[in-house]
């Protein structure tokens, strides 16, 4: 059995509003190219101090509910010590402690293994920086 490592950087534009951006299609396409039917692990990592990676249902309101929950946990107000950027931006720097900036997912026979309603998403609450990167890495 051949083992290997492959990686790709995705450039993602999240826009000027808080976003839950679905990366599942990009993950599946990447694995179709590099996994070649092998099992292994897909790591999804965002190298930013204000973004996270979540497994969540999209399209039925859960993505909006996640942003609402983050507003309750991390209000965009003046309580934060980190104060550059737009009002309440310090909360964006706390986000990765709650929504980790990475996820490691199983790959079986070259296919990403997710639950029925799970999607791989970039969570970005930082309205000041719409240009993001996500690194996909396959080890198998």
PDB file of N, CA and C in Angstrom, residues 35-94:
ATOM      1  N   UNK A  35      -6.393  11.389  -2.978  1.00  0.00           N
ATOM      2  CA  UNK A  35      -6.507  10.181  -2.153  1.00  0.00           C
ATOM      3  C   UNK A  35      -6.399   8.906  -2.983  1.00  0.00           C
ATOM      4  N   UNK A  36      -6.876   8.936  -4.203  1.00  0.00           N
ATOM      5  CA  UNK A  36      -6.776   7.795  -5.119  1.00  0.00           C
ATOM      6  C   UNK A  36      -7.241   6.484  -4.478  1.00  0.00           C
ATOM      7  N   UNK A  37      -8.386   6.574  -3.821  1.00  0.00           N
ATOM      8  CA  UNK A  37      -8.980   5.379  -3.227  1.00  0.00           C
ATOM      9  C   UNK A  37      -8.398   4.949  -1.898  1.00  0.00           C
ATOM     10  N   UNK A  38      -7.413   5.666  -1.398  1.00  0.00           N
ATOM     11  CA  UNK A  38      -6.773   5.298  -0.132  1.00  0.00           C
ATOM     12  C   UNK A  38      -7.540   5.850   1.060  1.00  0.00           C
ATOM     13  N   UNK A  39      -7.373   5.197   2.160  1.00  0.00           N
ATOM     14  CA  UNK A  39      -7.865   5.708   3.430  1.00  0.00           C
ATOM     15  C   UNK A  39      -6.806   6.584   4.067  1.00  0.00           C
ATOM     16  N   UNK A  40      -7.221   7.380   5.012  1.00  0.00           N
ATOM     17  CA  UNK A  40      -6.281   8.240   5.721  1.00  0.00           C
ATOM     18  C   UNK A  40      -7.008   9.312   6.489  1.00  0.00           C
ATOM     19  N   UNK A  41      -6.370  10.454   6.597  1.00  0.00           N
ATOM     20  CA  UNK A  41      -6.924  11.577   7.345  1.00  0.00           C
ATOM     21  C   UNK A  41      -6.848  12.851   6.518  1.00  0.00           C
ATOM     22  N   UNK A  42      -7.911  13.637   6.577  1.00  0.00           N
ATOM     23  CA  UNK A  42      -7.923  14.969   5.992  1.00  0.00           C
ATOM     24  C   UNK A  42      -7.874  15.964   7.137  1.00  0.00           C
ATOM     25  N   UNK A  43      -6.878  16.837   7.101  1.00  0.00           N
ATOM     26  CA  UNK A  43      -6.808  17.919   8.066  1.00  0.00           C
ATOM     27  C   UNK A  43      -7.203  19.206   7.355  1.00  0.00           C
ATOM     28  N   UNK A  44      -8.088  19.958   7.987  1.00  0.00           N
ATOM     29  CA  UNK A  44      -8.542  21.252   7.478  1.00  0.00           C
ATOM     30  C   UNK A  44      -8.081  22.285   8.500  1.00  0.00           C
ATOM     31  N   UNK A  45      -7.277  23.260   8.049  1.00  0.00           N
ATOM     32  CA  UNK A  45      -6.683  24.234   8.963  1.00  0.00           C
ATOM     33  C   UNK A  45      -6.795  25.630   8.370  1.00  0.00           C
ATOM     34  N   UNK A  46      -7.188  26.586   9.179  1.00  0.00           N
ATOM     35  CA  UNK A  46      -7.229  27.983   8.755  1.00  0.00           C
ATOM     36  C   UNK A  46      -6.205  28.776   9.567  1.00  0.00           C
ATOM     37  N   UNK A  47      -5.203  29.357   8.887  1.00  0.00           N
ATOM     38  CA  UNK A  47      -4.101  30.021   9.589  1.00  0.00           C
ATOM     39  C   UNK A  47      -4.390  31.485   9.917  1.00  0.00           C
ATOM     40  N   UNK A  48      -5.500  31.730  10.573  1.00  0.00           N
ATOM     41  CA  UNK A  48      -5.872  33.098  10.924  1.00  0.00           C
ATOM     42  C   UNK A  48      -6.220  33.152  12.407  1.00  0.00           C
ATOM     43  N   UNK A  49      -5.963  34.284  13.018  1.00  0.00           N
ATOM     44  CA  UNK A  49      -6.232  34.462  14.448  1.00  0.00           C
ATOM     45  C   UNK A  49      -7.699  34.724  14.736  1.00  0.00           C
ATOM     46  N   UNK A  50      -8.538  34.776  13.691  1.00  0.00           N
ATOM     47  CA  UNK A  50      -9.942  35.138  13.897  1.00  0.00           C
ATOM     48  C   UNK A  50     -10.909  34.237  13.132  1.00  0.00           C
ATOM     49  N   UNK A  51     -10.507  33.024  12.790  1.00  0.00           N
ATOM     50  CA  UNK A  51     -11.411  32.096  12.100  1.00  0.00           C
ATOM     51  C   UNK A  51     -11.349  30.727  12.758  1.00  0.00           C
ATOM     52  N   UNK A  52     -12.355  29.911  12.460  1.00  0.00           N
ATOM     53  CA  UNK A  52     -12.391  28.551  12.967  1.00  0.00           C
ATOM     54  C   UNK A  52     -12.963  27.615  11.922  1.00  0.00           C
ATOM     55  N   UNK A  53     -12.884  26.327  12.212  1.00  0.00           N
ATOM     56  CA  UNK A  53     -13.433  25.285  11.338  1.00  0.00           C
ATOM     57  C   UNK A  53     -14.459  24.510  12.159  1.00  0.00           C
ATOM     58  N   UNK A  54     -15.663  24.379  11.615  1.00  0.00           N
ATOM     59  CA  UNK A  54     -16.737  23.683  12.333  1.00  0.00           C
ATOM     60  C   UNK A  54     -17.352  22.611  11.447  1.00  0.00           C
ATOM     61  N   UNK A  55     -17.816  21.542  12.077  1.00  0.00           N
ATOM     62  CA  UNK A  55     -18.654  20.548  11.416  1.00  0.00           C
ATOM     63  C   UNK A  55     -20.071  20.854  11.852  1.00  0.00           C
ATOM     64  N   UNK A  56     -20.908  21.230  10.894  1.00  0.00           N
ATOM     65  CA  UNK A  56     -22.249  21.672  11.234  1.00  0.00           C
ATOM     66  C   UNK A  56     -23.166  21.477  10.036  1.00  0.00           C
ATOM     67  N   UNK A  57     -24.431  21.311  10.304  1.00  0.00           N
ATOM     68  CA  UNK A  57     -25.435  21.264   9.241  1.00  0.00           C
ATOM     69  C   UNK A  57     -25.571  22.661   8.645  1.00  0.00           C
ATOM     70  N   UNK A  58     -25.674  22.733   7.320  1.00  0.00           N
ATOM     71  CA  UNK A  58     -25.877  24.024   6.663  1.00  0.00           C
ATOM     72  C   UNK A  58     -27.186  23.995   5.885  1.00  0.00           C
ATOM     73  N   UNK A  59     -27.726  25.166   5.627  1.00  0.00           N
ATOM     74  CA  UNK A  59     -28.912  25.292   4.792  1.00  0.00           C
ATOM     75  C   UNK A  59     -30.240  25.133   5.498  1.00  0.00           C
ATOM     76  N   UNK A  60     -30.239  24.689   6.742  1.00  0.00           N
ATOM     77  CA  UNK A  60     -31.494  24.516   7.478  1.00  0.00           C
ATOM     78  C   UNK A  60     -31.584  25.468   8.668  1.00  0.00           C
ATOM     79  N   UNK A  61     -30.648  26.423   8.723  1.00  0.00           N
ATOM     80  CA  UNK A  61     -30.679  27.405   9.794  1.00  0.00           C
ATOM     81  C   UNK A  61     -29.620  27.218  10.856  1.00  0.00           C
ATOM     82  N   UNK A  62     -28.977  26.056  10.919  1.00  0.00           N
ATOM     83  CA  UNK A  62     -27.973  25.814  11.962  1.00  0.00           C
ATOM     84  C   UNK A  62     -26.768  26.723  11.812  1.00  0.00           C
ATOM     85  N   UNK A  63     -26.414  27.052  10.572  1.00  0.00           N
ATOM     86  CA  UNK A  63     -25.287  27.958  10.359  1.00  0.00           C
ATOM     87  C   UNK A  63     -25.612  29.341  10.935  1.00  0.00           C
ATOM     88  N   UNK A  64     -26.823  29.822  10.712  1.00  0.00           N
ATOM     89  CA  UNK A  64     -27.260  31.094  11.295  1.00  0.00           C
ATOM     90  C   UNK A  64     -27.337  30.979  12.825  1.00  0.00           C
ATOM     91  N   UNK A  65     -27.824  29.842  13.314  1.00  0.00           N
ATOM     92  CA  UNK A  65     -27.904  29.630  14.765  1.00  0.00           C
ATOM     93  C   UNK A  65     -26.521  29.666  15.408  1.00  0.00           C
ATOM     94  N   UNK A  66     -25.515  29.123  14.710  1.00  0.00           N
ATOM     95  CA  UNK A  66     -24.147  29.167  15.234  1.00  0.00           C
ATOM     96  C   UNK A  66     -23.690  30.618  15.379  1.00  0.00           C
ATOM     97  N   UNK A  67     -23.920  31.432  14.359  1.00  0.00           N
ATOM     98  CA  UNK A  67     -23.532  32.842  14.448  1.00  0.00           C
ATOM     99  C   UNK A  67     -24.281  33.564  15.564  1.00  0.00           C
ATOM    100  N   UNK A  68     -25.558  33.230  15.751  1.00  0.00           N
ATOM    101  CA  UNK A  68     -26.346  33.822  16.843  1.00  0.00           C
ATOM    102  C   UNK A  68     -25.776  33.410  18.199  1.00  0.00           C
ATOM    103  N   UNK A  69     -25.441  32.134  18.343  1.00  0.00           N
ATOM    104  CA  UNK A  69     -24.852  31.648  19.604  1.00  0.00           C
ATOM    105  C   UNK A  69     -23.525  32.353  19.880  1.00  0.00           C
ATOM    106  N   UNK A  70     -22.716  32.538  18.838  1.00  0.00           N
ATOM    107  CA  UNK A  70     -21.440  33.230  19.019  1.00  0.00           C
ATOM    108  C   UNK A  70     -21.655  34.679  19.429  1.00  0.00           C
ATOM    109  N   UNK A  71     -22.727  35.325  18.936  1.00  0.00           N
ATOM    110  CA  UNK A  71     -23.054  36.689  19.359  1.00  0.00           C
ATOM    111  C   UNK A  71     -23.376  36.726  20.847  1.00  0.00           C
ATOM    112  N   UNK A  72     -24.066  35.696  21.337  1.00  0.00           N
ATOM    113  CA  UNK A  72     -24.401  35.654  22.763  1.00  0.00           C
ATOM    114  C   UNK A  72     -23.164  35.379  23.610  1.00  0.00           C
ATOM    115  N   UNK A  73     -22.311  34.468  23.149  1.00  0.00           N
ATOM    116  CA  UNK A  73     -21.095  34.128  23.894  1.00  0.00           C
ATOM    117  C   UNK A  73     -20.035  35.222  23.798  1.00  0.00           C
ATOM    118  N   UNK A  74     -19.933  35.825  22.619  1.00  0.00           N
ATOM    119  CA  UNK A  74     -18.884  36.796  22.332  1.00  0.00           C
ATOM    120  C   UNK A  74     -19.497  38.073  21.747  1.00  0.00           C
ATOM    121  N   UNK A  75     -20.110  38.900  22.578  1.00  0.00           N
ATOM    122  CA  UNK A  75     -20.750  40.106  22.062  1.00  0.00           C
ATOM    123  C   UNK A  75     -19.737  41.064  21.426  1.00  0.00           C
ATOM    124  N   UNK A  76     -20.162  41.752  20.381  1.00  0.00           N
ATOM    125  CA  UNK A  76     -19.310  42.727  19.696  1.00  0.00           C
ATOM    126  C   UNK A  76     -19.465  44.078  20.383  1.00  0.00           C
ATOM    127  N   UNK A  77     -18.804  44.209  21.524  1.00  0.00           N
ATOM    128  CA  UNK A  77     -18.878  45.465  22.269  1.00  0.00           C
ATOM    129  C   UNK A  77     -17.483  45.852  22.753  1.00  0.00           C
ATOM    130  N   UNK A  78     -17.431  46.761  23.705  1.00  0.00           N
ATOM    131  CA  UNK A  78     -16.147  47.328  24.146  1.00  0.00           C
ATOM    132  C   UNK A  78     -15.495  46.591  25.312  1.00  0.00           C
ATOM    133  N   UNK A  79     -15.970  45.419  25.676  1.00  0.00           N
ATOM    134  CA  UNK A  79     -15.415  44.704  26.829  1.00  0.00           C
ATOM    135  C   UNK A  79     -14.037  44.106  26.576  1.00  0.00           C
ATOM    136  N   UNK A  80     -13.623  43.991  25.327  1.00  0.00           N
ATOM    137  CA  UNK A  80     -12.429  43.243  24.952  1.00  0.00           C
ATOM    138  C   UNK A  80     -11.162  44.100  25.073  1.00  0.00           C
ATOM    139  N   UNK A  81     -10.094  43.502  25.595  1.00  0.00           N
ATOM    140  CA  UNK A  81      -8.798  44.179  25.709  1.00  0.00           C
ATOM    141  C   UNK A  81      -8.194  44.446  24.331  1.00  0.00           C
ATOM    142  N   UNK A  82      -8.374  43.515  23.420  1.00  0.00           N
ATOM    143  CA  UNK A  82      -7.861  43.632  22.050  1.00  0.00           C
ATOM    144  C   UNK A  82      -8.828  44.541  21.291  1.00  0.00           C
ATOM    145  N   UNK A  83      -8.393  45.758  20.926  1.00  0.00           N
ATOM    146  CA  UNK A  83      -9.362  46.745  20.459  1.00  0.00           C
ATOM    147  C   UNK A  83      -9.109  47.336  19.077  1.00  0.00           C
ATOM    148  N   UNK A  84      -8.145  46.878  18.320  1.00  0.00           N
ATOM    149  CA  UNK A  84      -8.002  47.471  16.982  1.00  0.00           C
ATOM    150  C   UNK A  84      -9.134  46.965  16.083  1.00  0.00           C
ATOM    151  N   UNK A  85      -9.329  47.604  14.955  1.00  0.00           N
ATOM    152  CA  UNK A  85     -10.378  47.155  14.024  1.00  0.00           C
ATOM    153  C   UNK A  85     -11.741  47.698  14.406  1.00  0.00           C
ATOM    154  N   UNK A  86     -12.762  47.064  13.856  1.00  0.00           N
ATOM    155  CA  UNK A  86     -14.126  47.520  14.089  1.00  0.00           C
ATOM    156  C   UNK A  86     -14.561  47.255  15.530  1.00  0.00           C
ATOM    157  N   UNK A  87     -15.668  47.878  15.928  1.00  0.00           N
ATOM    158  CA  UNK A  87     -16.178  47.759  17.296  1.00  0.00           C
ATOM    159  C   UNK A  87     -16.356  46.290  17.681  1.00  0.00           C
ATOM    160  N   UNK A  88     -15.786  45.903  18.808  1.00  0.00           N
ATOM    161  CA  UNK A  88     -15.929  44.549  19.316  1.00  0.00           C
ATOM    162  C   UNK A  88     -15.030  43.525  18.652  1.00  0.00           C
ATOM    163  N   UNK A  89     -14.058  43.968  17.849  1.00  0.00           N
ATOM    164  CA  UNK A  89     -13.202  43.048  17.102  1.00  0.00           C
ATOM    165  C   UNK A  89     -12.422  42.098  18.011  1.00  0.00           C
ATOM    166  N   UNK A  90     -12.194  42.475  19.240  1.00  0.00           N
ATOM    167  CA  UNK A  90     -11.479  41.593  20.167  1.00  0.00           C
ATOM    168  C   UNK A  90     -12.142  40.238  20.302  1.00  0.00           C
ATOM    169  N   UNK A  91     -13.451  40.188  20.177  1.00  0.00           N
ATOM    170  CA  UNK A  91     -14.170  38.908  20.260  1.00  0.00           C
ATOM    171  C   UNK A  91     -13.756  37.969  19.142  1.00  0.00           C
ATOM    172  N   UNK A  92     -13.422  38.532  17.968  1.00  0.00           N
ATOM    173  CA  UNK A  92     -13.011  37.706  16.835  1.00  0.00           C
ATOM    174  C   UNK A  92     -11.735  36.936  17.156  1.00  0.00           C
ATOM    175  N   UNK A  93     -10.883  37.523  18.005  1.00  0.00           N
ATOM    176  CA  UNK A  93      -9.640  36.875  18.389  1.00  0.00           C
ATOM    177  C   UNK A  93      -9.855  35.796  19.447  1.00  0.00           C
ATOM    178  N   UNK A  94     -11.002  35.784  20.090  1.00  0.00           N
ATOM    179  CA  UNK A  94     -11.346  34.743  21.057  1.00  0.00           C
ATOM    180  C   UNK A  94     -12.020  33.557  20.344  1.00  0.00           C
TER     181      UNK A  94
END
